[in-house]
């Protein structure tokens, strides 16, 4: 998929599943459960053991059904490994210039975590079409509304503490998408992947409902 199509897909589904597995198998099963629930933007984080192999496995199995990216990419070497494994987008908890350049070189969307206007500006100057607000819970949805005053063109995706209850406020304040980890995948602790599928379907439906009302 082209960079443009990946970004369109992320912002049209509006929800990114942040997958942080204790094992590679758990991360694979979490991702599969989300895709089965219609949440087909998968951010496979690099705290997961053998994350690159999980990305490759997901790409092989779901390449026509889902967009598979990499999360918790702390530096450009990890970004390159992720891209070689098939990652179609790259997410970091902070902004990292070398990673931005590397992603641009391979035409891969880079969504870095930003907490200040200067970080957002630097990320956009280096080609990030969507910036992640992280940790979203520490900043709050009012931050997004305020930033979009002077910068109405900025596309923000909050991550960290987003759930089914506060998602609407984030979207109403101007976010283009949200990233959701723990609140989506918690049932994996009891091996209840069926509940992850249900959660995923709820998040996708909620996004559609809120977007239609905006
Ligand atoms: O490391 C990254 O690149 C990340 O994307 C961090 C994640 O956004 C959060 O770990 C998800 O936070 P929760 O939804 O509260 O579980």
PDB file of C-alpha atoms and ligand atoms in Angstrom:
ATOM      1  CA  UNK A   1       0.000   0.000   0.000  1.00  0.00           C
ATOM      2  CA  UNK A   2       1.274   3.500  -0.726  1.00  0.00           C
ATOM      3  CA  UNK A   3       2.032   5.939   2.108  1.00  0.00           C
ATOM      4  CA  UNK A   4      -1.047   7.955   1.169  1.00  0.00           C
ATOM      5  CA  UNK A   5      -3.305   4.883   1.234  1.00  0.00           C
ATOM      6  CA  UNK A   6      -1.949   3.741   4.602  1.00  0.00           C
ATOM      7  CA  UNK A   7      -2.667   7.159   6.124  1.00  0.00           C
ATOM      8  CA  UNK A   8      -6.125   7.198   4.552  1.00  0.00           C
ATOM      9  CA  UNK A   9      -6.838   3.780   5.977  1.00  0.00           C
ATOM     10  CA  UNK A  10      -5.657   4.745   9.468  1.00  0.00           C
ATOM     11  CA  UNK A  11      -7.762   7.890   9.536  1.00  0.00           C
ATOM     12  CA  UNK A  12     -10.844   6.316   7.965  1.00  0.00           C
ATOM     13  CA  UNK A  13     -10.998   3.413  10.442  1.00  0.00           C
ATOM     14  CA  UNK A  14      -9.937   5.998  13.034  1.00  0.00           C
ATOM     15  CA  UNK A  15      -8.619   3.533  15.591  1.00  0.00           C
ATOM     16  CA  UNK A  16      -5.170   1.960  15.888  1.00  0.00           C
ATOM     17  CA  UNK A  17      -4.783  -1.156  18.041  1.00  0.00           C
ATOM     18  CA  UNK A  18      -1.562  -0.887  20.060  1.00  0.00           C
ATOM     19  CA  UNK A  19      -0.432  -4.483  20.585  1.00  0.00           C
ATOM     20  CA  UNK A  20       2.055  -5.154  23.378  1.00  0.00           C
ATOM     21  CA  UNK A  21       2.412  -8.898  23.870  1.00  0.00           C
ATOM     22  CA  UNK A  22       4.298 -10.711  26.622  1.00  0.00           C
ATOM     23  CA  UNK A  23       5.194 -13.277  23.981  1.00  0.00           C
ATOM     24  CA  UNK A  24       5.203 -13.292  20.202  1.00  0.00           C
ATOM     25  CA  UNK A  25       2.302 -15.748  20.175  1.00  0.00           C
ATOM     26  CA  UNK A  26       0.221 -13.569  22.503  1.00  0.00           C
ATOM     27  CA  UNK A  27       0.848 -10.524  20.298  1.00  0.00           C
ATOM     28  CA  UNK A  28      -0.151 -12.495  17.213  1.00  0.00           C
ATOM     29  CA  UNK A  29      -3.374 -13.718  18.852  1.00  0.00           C
ATOM     30  CA  UNK A  30      -4.223 -10.208  20.124  1.00  0.00           C
ATOM     31  CA  UNK A  31      -3.714  -8.787  16.629  1.00  0.00           C
ATOM     32  CA  UNK A  32      -5.777 -11.527  14.978  1.00  0.00           C
ATOM     33  CA  UNK A  33      -8.592 -10.941  17.479  1.00  0.00           C
ATOM     34  CA  UNK A  34      -8.623  -7.214  16.652  1.00  0.00           C
ATOM     35  CA  UNK A  35      -8.659  -7.834  12.906  1.00  0.00           C
ATOM     36  CA  UNK A  36     -11.543 -10.292  13.313  1.00  0.00           C
ATOM     37  CA  UNK A  37     -13.447  -7.517  15.107  1.00  0.00           C
ATOM     38  CA  UNK A  38     -12.884  -5.151  12.179  1.00  0.00           C
ATOM     39  CA  UNK A  39     -10.092  -3.169  13.830  1.00  0.00           C
ATOM     40  CA  UNK A  40      -7.567  -3.587  11.076  1.00  0.00           C
ATOM     41  CA  UNK A  41      -4.907  -0.992  11.953  1.00  0.00           C
ATOM     42  CA  UNK A  42      -2.360  -2.941  13.982  1.00  0.00           C
ATOM     43  CA  UNK A  43       0.605  -1.290  15.738  1.00  0.00           C
ATOM     44  CA  UNK A  44       2.843  -4.142  16.867  1.00  0.00           C
ATOM     45  CA  UNK A  45       5.138  -2.744  19.555  1.00  0.00           C
ATOM     46  CA  UNK A  46       8.829  -3.528  19.818  1.00  0.00           C
ATOM     47  CA  UNK A  47       8.666  -4.383  23.511  1.00  0.00           C
ATOM     48  CA  UNK A  48       7.116  -7.626  22.233  1.00  0.00           C
ATOM     49  CA  UNK A  49       9.695 -10.444  21.915  1.00  0.00           C
ATOM     50  CA  UNK A  50      10.523 -11.114  18.229  1.00  0.00           C
ATOM     51  CA  UNK A  51       8.273  -8.211  17.204  1.00  0.00           C
ATOM     52  CA  UNK A  52       9.698  -8.214  13.670  1.00  0.00           C
ATOM     53  CA  UNK A  53       8.729 -11.867  13.207  1.00  0.00           C
ATOM     54  CA  UNK A  54       5.202 -11.141  14.406  1.00  0.00           C
ATOM     55  CA  UNK A  55       4.951  -8.267  11.921  1.00  0.00           C
ATOM     56  CA  UNK A  56       6.108 -10.589   9.118  1.00  0.00           C
ATOM     57  CA  UNK A  57       3.605 -13.271  10.170  1.00  0.00           C
ATOM     58  CA  UNK A  58       0.734 -10.758  10.275  1.00  0.00           C
ATOM     59  CA  UNK A  59       1.689  -9.309   6.906  1.00  0.00           C
ATOM     60  CA  UNK A  60       1.821 -12.790   5.357  1.00  0.00           C
ATOM     61  CA  UNK A  61      -1.548 -13.754   6.776  1.00  0.00           C
ATOM     62  CA  UNK A  62      -3.494 -10.491   6.667  1.00  0.00           C
ATOM     63  CA  UNK A  63      -1.875  -8.319   4.034  1.00  0.00           C
ATOM     64  CA  UNK A  64      -5.144  -7.904   2.140  1.00  0.00           C
ATOM     65  CA  UNK A  65      -7.247  -7.382   5.279  1.00  0.00           C
ATOM     66  CA  UNK A  66      -5.218  -5.137   7.582  1.00  0.00           C
ATOM     67  CA  UNK A  67      -2.548  -2.455   7.808  1.00  0.00           C
ATOM     68  CA  UNK A  68       0.310  -3.672   9.981  1.00  0.00           C
ATOM     69  CA  UNK A  69       2.742  -1.171  11.516  1.00  0.00           C
ATOM     70  CA  UNK A  70       5.394  -1.030  14.218  1.00  0.00           C
ATOM     71  CA  UNK A  71       5.190   0.745  17.583  1.00  0.00           C
ATOM     72  CA  UNK A  72       7.628   1.638  20.361  1.00  0.00           C
ATOM     73  CA  UNK A  73      10.284   2.263  17.733  1.00  0.00           C
ATOM     74  CA  UNK A  74      12.882   4.175  19.757  1.00  0.00           C
ATOM     75  CA  UNK A  75      15.520   4.675  17.062  1.00  0.00           C
ATOM     76  CA  UNK A  76      16.137   4.302  13.353  1.00  0.00           C
ATOM     77  CA  UNK A  77      17.785   0.861  13.475  1.00  0.00           C
ATOM     78  CA  UNK A  78      14.581  -0.596  14.897  1.00  0.00           C
ATOM     79  CA  UNK A  79      12.602   1.323  12.265  1.00  0.00           C
ATOM     80  CA  UNK A  80      14.678  -0.286   9.503  1.00  0.00           C
ATOM     81  CA  UNK A  81      14.200  -3.756  11.000  1.00  0.00           C
ATOM     82  CA  UNK A  82      10.454  -3.095  11.214  1.00  0.00           C
ATOM     83  CA  UNK A  83      10.262  -1.896   7.620  1.00  0.00           C
ATOM     84  CA  UNK A  84      12.262  -4.915   6.385  1.00  0.00           C
ATOM     85  CA  UNK A  85       9.785  -7.141   8.224  1.00  0.00           C
ATOM     86  CA  UNK A  86       6.949  -5.460   6.328  1.00  0.00           C
ATOM     87  CA  UNK A  87       5.779  -2.683   8.675  1.00  0.00           C
ATOM     88  CA  UNK A  88       3.621  -0.199   6.753  1.00  0.00           C
ATOM     89  CA  UNK A  89       3.850   2.574   9.351  1.00  0.00           C
ATOM     90  CA  UNK A  90       6.112   3.419  12.276  1.00  0.00           C
ATOM     91  CA  UNK A  91       5.105   4.854  15.667  1.00  0.00           C
ATOM     92  CA  UNK A  92       7.390   6.074  18.467  1.00  0.00           C
ATOM     93  CA  UNK A  93       6.642   7.211  21.999  1.00  0.00           C
ATOM     94  CA  UNK A  94       8.806  10.316  21.317  1.00  0.00           C
ATOM     95  CA  UNK A  95       9.994  12.283  18.295  1.00  0.00           C
ATOM     96  CA  UNK A  96      13.213  11.009  16.735  1.00  0.00           C
ATOM     97  CA  UNK A  97      14.743  12.861  13.792  1.00  0.00           C
ATOM     98  CA  UNK A  98      16.773   9.982  12.316  1.00  0.00           C
ATOM     99  CA  UNK A  99      13.707   7.744  12.379  1.00  0.00           C
ATOM    100  CA  UNK A 100      11.700  10.449  10.587  1.00  0.00           C
ATOM    101  CA  UNK A 101      14.365  10.661   7.855  1.00  0.00           C
ATOM    102  CA  UNK A 102      14.603   6.894   7.501  1.00  0.00           C
ATOM    103  CA  UNK A 103      10.832   6.546   7.191  1.00  0.00           C
ATOM    104  CA  UNK A 104      10.766   9.296   4.571  1.00  0.00           C
ATOM    105  CA  UNK A 105      13.469   7.490   2.612  1.00  0.00           C
ATOM    106  CA  UNK A 106      11.258   4.401   2.382  1.00  0.00           C
ATOM    107  CA  UNK A 107       7.974   6.352   2.037  1.00  0.00           C
ATOM    108  CA  UNK A 108       6.615   4.937   5.283  1.00  0.00           C
ATOM    109  CA  UNK A 109       4.337   7.107   7.480  1.00  0.00           C
ATOM    110  CA  UNK A 110       6.029   8.056  10.760  1.00  0.00           C
ATOM    111  CA  UNK A 111       3.801   8.971  13.699  1.00  0.00           C
ATOM    112  CA  UNK A 112       6.036  10.188  16.541  1.00  0.00           C
ATOM    113  CA  UNK A 113       4.915  10.880  20.078  1.00  0.00           C
ATOM    114  CA  UNK A 114       4.883  14.618  20.775  1.00  0.00           C
ATOM    115  CA  UNK A 115       4.059  16.597  23.914  1.00  0.00           C
ATOM    116  CA  UNK A 116       4.829  20.196  22.933  1.00  0.00           C
ATOM    117  CA  UNK A 117       4.114  22.547  20.054  1.00  0.00           C
ATOM    118  CA  UNK A 118       7.791  22.592  19.155  1.00  0.00           C
ATOM    119  CA  UNK A 119       7.899  18.801  18.934  1.00  0.00           C
ATOM    120  CA  UNK A 120       4.767  18.804  16.787  1.00  0.00           C
ATOM    121  CA  UNK A 121       6.287  21.475  14.525  1.00  0.00           C
ATOM    122  CA  UNK A 122       9.595  19.593  14.159  1.00  0.00           C
ATOM    123  CA  UNK A 123       7.781  16.339  13.398  1.00  0.00           C
ATOM    124  CA  UNK A 124       5.684  18.029  10.723  1.00  0.00           C
ATOM    125  CA  UNK A 125       8.726  19.747   9.193  1.00  0.00           C
ATOM    126  CA  UNK A 126      10.292  16.301   8.871  1.00  0.00           C
ATOM    127  CA  UNK A 127       7.276  14.891   7.091  1.00  0.00           C
ATOM    128  CA  UNK A 128       4.923  13.472   9.732  1.00  0.00           C
ATOM    129  CA  UNK A 129       1.377  13.835   8.396  1.00  0.00           C
ATOM    130  CA  UNK A 130      -0.107  12.491  11.631  1.00  0.00           C
ATOM    131  CA  UNK A 131       1.547  13.130  14.995  1.00  0.00           C
ATOM    132  CA  UNK A 132       0.827  11.078  18.056  1.00  0.00           C
ATOM    133  CA  UNK A 133       0.045  12.864  21.293  1.00  0.00           C
ATOM    134  CA  UNK A 134       1.710  10.785  23.988  1.00  0.00           C
ATOM    135  CA  UNK A 135       0.974  10.244  26.798  1.00  0.00           C
ATOM    136  CA  UNK A 136      -2.515  11.420  25.871  1.00  0.00           C
ATOM    137  CA  UNK A 137      -3.820  10.997  29.417  1.00  0.00           C
ATOM    138  CA  UNK A 138      -1.209  13.459  30.728  1.00  0.00           C
ATOM    139  CA  UNK A 139      -2.072  16.118  28.141  1.00  0.00           C
ATOM    140  CA  UNK A 140      -5.870  15.871  27.879  1.00  0.00           C
ATOM    141  CA  UNK A 141      -8.248  16.576  25.023  1.00  0.00           C
ATOM    142  CA  UNK A 142      -8.261  20.354  25.704  1.00  0.00           C
ATOM    143  CA  UNK A 143      -4.633  20.421  24.620  1.00  0.00           C
ATOM    144  CA  UNK A 144      -5.674  19.217  21.158  1.00  0.00           C
ATOM    145  CA  UNK A 145      -8.365  21.878  20.868  1.00  0.00           C
ATOM    146  CA  UNK A 146      -5.906  24.604  21.893  1.00  0.00           C
ATOM    147  CA  UNK A 147      -3.188  23.460  19.460  1.00  0.00           C
ATOM    148  CA  UNK A 148      -5.659  23.368  16.597  1.00  0.00           C
ATOM    149  CA  UNK A 149      -6.324  27.079  17.095  1.00  0.00           C
ATOM    150  CA  UNK A 150      -3.012  28.282  15.679  1.00  0.00           C
ATOM    151  CA  UNK A 151      -2.431  25.025  13.752  1.00  0.00           C
ATOM    152  CA  UNK A 152      -5.805  23.915  12.340  1.00  0.00           C
ATOM    153  CA  UNK A 153      -4.081  21.688   9.779  1.00  0.00           C
ATOM    154  CA  UNK A 154      -2.351  19.472  12.352  1.00  0.00           C
ATOM    155  CA  UNK A 155      -3.534  15.841  12.460  1.00  0.00           C
ATOM    156  CA  UNK A 156      -3.307  14.395  15.958  1.00  0.00           C
ATOM    157  CA  UNK A 157      -3.718  10.844  17.231  1.00  0.00           C
ATOM    158  CA  UNK A 158      -3.706  10.589  21.047  1.00  0.00           C
ATOM    159  CA  UNK A 159      -2.428   7.410  22.665  1.00  0.00           C
ATOM    160  CA  UNK A 160      -2.107   6.379  26.283  1.00  0.00           C
ATOM    161  CA  UNK A 161      -5.233   6.081  28.430  1.00  0.00           C
ATOM    162  CA  UNK A 162      -7.755   6.289  25.579  1.00  0.00           C
ATOM    163  CA  UNK A 163     -10.879   4.204  26.228  1.00  0.00           C
ATOM    164  CA  UNK A 164     -14.431   3.768  24.976  1.00  0.00           C
ATOM    165  CA  UNK A 165     -15.719   6.480  27.342  1.00  0.00           C
ATOM    166  CA  UNK A 166     -13.224   9.273  26.613  1.00  0.00           C
ATOM    167  CA  UNK A 167     -12.770   8.528  22.899  1.00  0.00           C
ATOM    168  CA  UNK A 168     -15.662  10.787  21.921  1.00  0.00           C
ATOM    169  CA  UNK A 169     -14.120  13.816  23.684  1.00  0.00           C
ATOM    170  CA  UNK A 170     -10.822  13.287  21.880  1.00  0.00           C
ATOM    171  CA  UNK A 171     -12.579  13.118  18.512  1.00  0.00           C
ATOM    172  CA  UNK A 172     -14.820  16.106  19.229  1.00  0.00           C
ATOM    173  CA  UNK A 173     -11.702  18.122  20.096  1.00  0.00           C
ATOM    174  CA  UNK A 174     -10.267  17.495  16.641  1.00  0.00           C
ATOM    175  CA  UNK A 175      -8.269  14.246  16.729  1.00  0.00           C
ATOM    176  CA  UNK A 176      -8.170  12.323  13.443  1.00  0.00           C
ATOM    177  CA  UNK A 177      -7.718   8.927  15.082  1.00  0.00           C
ATOM    178  CA  UNK A 178      -6.964   7.351  18.452  1.00  0.00           C
ATOM    179  CA  UNK A 179      -4.488   4.676  19.535  1.00  0.00           C
ATOM    180  CA  UNK A 180      -5.711   2.149  22.102  1.00  0.00           C
ATOM    181  CA  UNK A 181      -3.642  -0.442  23.927  1.00  0.00           C
ATOM    182  CA  UNK A 182      -4.428  -1.759  27.376  1.00  0.00           C
ATOM    183  CA  UNK A 183      -8.143  -0.988  27.352  1.00  0.00           C
ATOM    184  CA  UNK A 184      -8.537  -3.047  24.202  1.00  0.00           C
ATOM    185  CA  UNK A 185      -6.269  -6.007  24.850  1.00  0.00           C
ATOM    186  CA  UNK A 186      -6.623  -6.565  28.635  1.00  0.00           C
ATOM    187  CA  UNK A 187      -8.740  -9.759  28.195  1.00  0.00           C
ATOM    188  CA  UNK A 188      -5.608 -11.500  26.853  1.00  0.00           C
ATOM    189  CA  UNK A 189      -4.538 -11.941  30.503  1.00  0.00           C
ATOM    190  CA  UNK A 190      -7.327 -14.523  30.859  1.00  0.00           C
ATOM    191  CA  UNK A 191      -6.823 -15.868  27.346  1.00  0.00           C
ATOM    192  CA  UNK A 192     -10.160 -14.306  26.296  1.00  0.00           C
ATOM    193  CA  UNK A 193      -9.312 -13.326  22.744  1.00  0.00           C
ATOM    194  CA  UNK A 194     -13.023 -13.488  21.925  1.00  0.00           C
ATOM    195  CA  UNK A 195     -13.507 -10.486  24.232  1.00  0.00           C
ATOM    196  CA  UNK A 196     -10.735  -8.592  22.410  1.00  0.00           C
ATOM    197  CA  UNK A 197     -12.675  -9.159  19.176  1.00  0.00           C
ATOM    198  CA  UNK A 198     -15.790  -7.759  20.878  1.00  0.00           C
ATOM    199  CA  UNK A 199     -13.843  -4.761  22.218  1.00  0.00           C
ATOM    200  CA  UNK A 200     -12.373  -4.106  18.781  1.00  0.00           C
ATOM    201  CA  UNK A 201     -15.827  -4.107  17.155  1.00  0.00           C
ATOM    202  CA  UNK A 202     -17.082  -1.676  19.836  1.00  0.00           C
ATOM    203  CA  UNK A 203     -14.231   0.774  19.237  1.00  0.00           C
ATOM    204  CA  UNK A 204     -14.702   0.712  15.470  1.00  0.00           C
ATOM    205  CA  UNK A 205     -18.471   1.228  15.824  1.00  0.00           C
ATOM    206  CA  UNK A 206     -17.981   4.051  18.325  1.00  0.00           C
ATOM    207  CA  UNK A 207     -15.594   5.852  15.992  1.00  0.00           C
ATOM    208  CA  UNK A 208     -18.103   5.614  13.125  1.00  0.00           C
ATOM    209  CA  UNK A 209     -20.936   6.834  15.349  1.00  0.00           C
ATOM    210  CA  UNK A 210     -18.989   9.842  16.663  1.00  0.00           C
ATOM    211  CA  UNK A 211     -17.544  10.747  13.246  1.00  0.00           C
ATOM    212  CA  UNK A 212     -21.027  10.647  11.665  1.00  0.00           C
ATOM    213  CA  UNK A 213     -22.342  13.053  14.296  1.00  0.00           C
ATOM    214  CA  UNK A 214     -19.508  15.606  13.923  1.00  0.00           C
TER     215      UNK A 214
HETATM  216  O1  LIG B   1       5.317   2.939  22.518  1.00  0.00           O
HETATM  217  C1  LIG B   1       4.613   3.413  21.632  1.00  0.00           C
HETATM  218  O2  LIG B   1       5.014   3.711  20.503  1.00  0.00           O
HETATM  219  C2  LIG B   1       3.257   3.641  21.955  1.00  0.00           C
HETATM  220  O3  LIG B   1       2.473   3.773  21.027  1.00  0.00           O
HETATM  221  C3  LIG B   1       2.837   3.686  23.371  1.00  0.00           C
HETATM  222  C4  LIG B   1       1.396   3.345  23.444  1.00  0.00           C
HETATM  223  O4  LIG B   1       0.754   4.371  22.834  1.00  0.00           O
HETATM  224  C5  LIG B   1       0.843   3.161  24.800  1.00  0.00           C
HETATM  225  O5  LIG B   1       1.614   2.204  25.460  1.00  0.00           O
HETATM  226  C6  LIG B   1      -0.583   2.691  24.775  1.00  0.00           C
HETATM  227  O6  LIG B   1      -1.182   3.107  25.934  1.00  0.00           O
HETATM  228  P1  LIG B   1      -2.523   2.466  26.531  1.00  0.00           P
HETATM  229  O7  LIG B   1      -3.605   2.586  25.522  1.00  0.00           O
HETATM  230  O8  LIG B   1      -2.796   3.290  27.751  1.00  0.00           O
HETATM  231  O9  LIG B   1      -2.170   1.044  26.853  1.00  0.00           O
END
